[in-house]
mmCIF file of C-alpha atoms in Angstrom:
data_model
loop_
_atom_site.group_PDB
_atom_site.id
_atom_site.type_symbol
_atom_site.label_atom_id
_atom_site.label_comp_id
_atom_site.label_asym_id
_atom_site.label_seq_id
_atom_site.Cartn_x
_atom_site.Cartn_y
_atom_site.Cartn_z
ATOM 1 C CA ASP A 13 -0.435 0.150 -0.220
ATOM 2 C CA ALA A 14 2.772 2.567 0.606
ATOM 3 C CA LEU A 15 4.190 2.002 -2.460
ATOM 4 C CA GLN A 16 0.970 2.938 -4.585
ATOM 5 C CA GLY A 17 -0.075 5.314 -1.943
ATOM 6 C CA GLN A 18 4.026 6.981 -3.291
ATOM 7 C CA ALA A 19 3.726 6.411 -6.917
ATOM 8 C CA MET A 20 0.251 8.266 -6.492
ATOM 9 C CA ALA A 21 1.898 11.493 -4.653
ATOM 10 C CA LYS A 22 4.350 11.198 -7.448
ATOM 11 C CA GLU A 23 2.260 10.769 -10.715
ATOM 12 C CA THR A 24 -0.472 14.278 -9.006
ATOM 13 C CA ALA A 25 2.683 15.590 -8.442
ATOM 14 C CA ARG A 26 4.216 15.540 -12.069
ATOM 15 C CA ARG A 27 1.079 16.398 -13.409
ATOM 16 C CA ARG A 28 1.006 19.340 -11.393
ATOM 17 C CA ASP A 29 3.685 20.375 -12.343
ATOM 18 C CA ASN A 30 2.626 19.293 -16.189
ATOM 19 C CA GLU A 31 -0.394 22.484 -15.645
ATOM 20 C CA VAL A 32 1.927 24.958 -13.962
ATOM 21 C CA ALA A 33 4.174 24.108 -17.538
ATOM 22 C CA ARG A 34 1.788 24.637 -19.047
ATOM 23 C CA ILE A 35 -0.032 28.079 -17.816
ATOM 24 C CA ALA A 36 3.728 29.458 -17.766
ATOM 25 C CA ASP A 37 3.581 28.555 -21.470
ATOM 26 C CA ALA A 38 0.193 30.213 -22.000
ATOM 27 C CA LEU A 39 1.183 33.023 -20.122
ATOM 28 C CA LYS A 40 4.729 33.629 -21.703
ATOM 29 C CA ARG A 41 2.253 33.796 -25.355
ATOM 30 C CA ILE A 42 -0.222 36.722 -23.474
ATOM 31 C CA GLU A 43 2.635 38.884 -23.237
ATOM 32 C CA GLU A 44 4.673 37.860 -26.530
ATOM 33 C CA GLY A 45 1.742 38.794 -27.830
ATOM 34 C CA GLU A 46 0.864 35.459 -29.374
ATOM 35 C CA TYR A 47 -1.233 33.519 -27.399
ATOM 36 C CA GLY A 48 -4.794 32.083 -29.369
ATOM 37 C CA TYR A 49 -2.368 31.378 -32.368
ATOM 38 C CA CYS A 50 -1.160 27.848 -33.309
ATOM 39 C CA LEU A 51 2.809 26.680 -32.684
ATOM 40 C CA ALA A 52 2.938 24.677 -35.540
ATOM 41 C CA CYS A 53 0.524 25.862 -38.194
ATOM 42 C CA GLY A 54 0.199 29.476 -36.521
ATOM 43 C CA GLU A 55 -3.127 29.177 -38.063
ATOM 44 C CA GLN A 56 -6.226 30.745 -34.945
ATOM 45 C CA ILE A 57 -7.004 28.190 -32.340
ATOM 46 C CA ALA A 58 -10.668 28.165 -32.170
ATOM 47 C CA ALA A 59 -12.553 29.948 -29.453
ATOM 48 C CA LYS A 60 -14.126 27.270 -27.712
ATOM 49 C CA ARG A 61 -11.132 24.987 -28.371
ATOM 50 C CA LEU A 62 -9.641 27.681 -25.844
ATOM 51 C CA ALA A 63 -12.676 28.311 -23.906
ATOM 52 C CA LEU A 64 -12.466 24.189 -22.611
ATOM 53 C CA ASP A 65 -8.763 24.464 -22.138
ATOM 54 C CA PRO A 66 -6.952 28.472 -22.158
ATOM 55 C CA THR A 67 -3.607 26.504 -22.285
ATOM 56 C CA ALA A 68 -3.953 24.526 -26.045
ATOM 57 C CA ALA A 69 -1.334 25.615 -28.279
ATOM 58 C CA VAL A 70 -1.958 24.642 -30.696
ATOM 59 C CA CYS A 71 -5.371 24.533 -32.957
ATOM 60 C CA VAL A 72 -7.339 20.681 -32.968
ATOM 61 C CA THR A 73 -6.298 20.760 -36.898
ATOM 62 C CA CYS A 74 -2.865 19.943 -35.928
ATOM 63 C CA ALA A 75 -3.417 18.160 -32.324
ATOM 64 C CA SER A 76 -5.111 15.464 -34.242
ATOM 65 C CA ALA A 77 -2.158 15.373 -36.916
#
């Protein structure tokens, strides 16, 4: 049980760190005036996608590729 608890705690920490990094990246894109544009193709990311995930860095087309 202790090992399982450790593994779950590590995974939770990893997910939290990943989310913090995604937020930091989105804030950097805002500062640079590039928020809302796909990092892969440069097209505008749909408003609905950003509403669901404000940290989205790529459009639906590029995310599914």
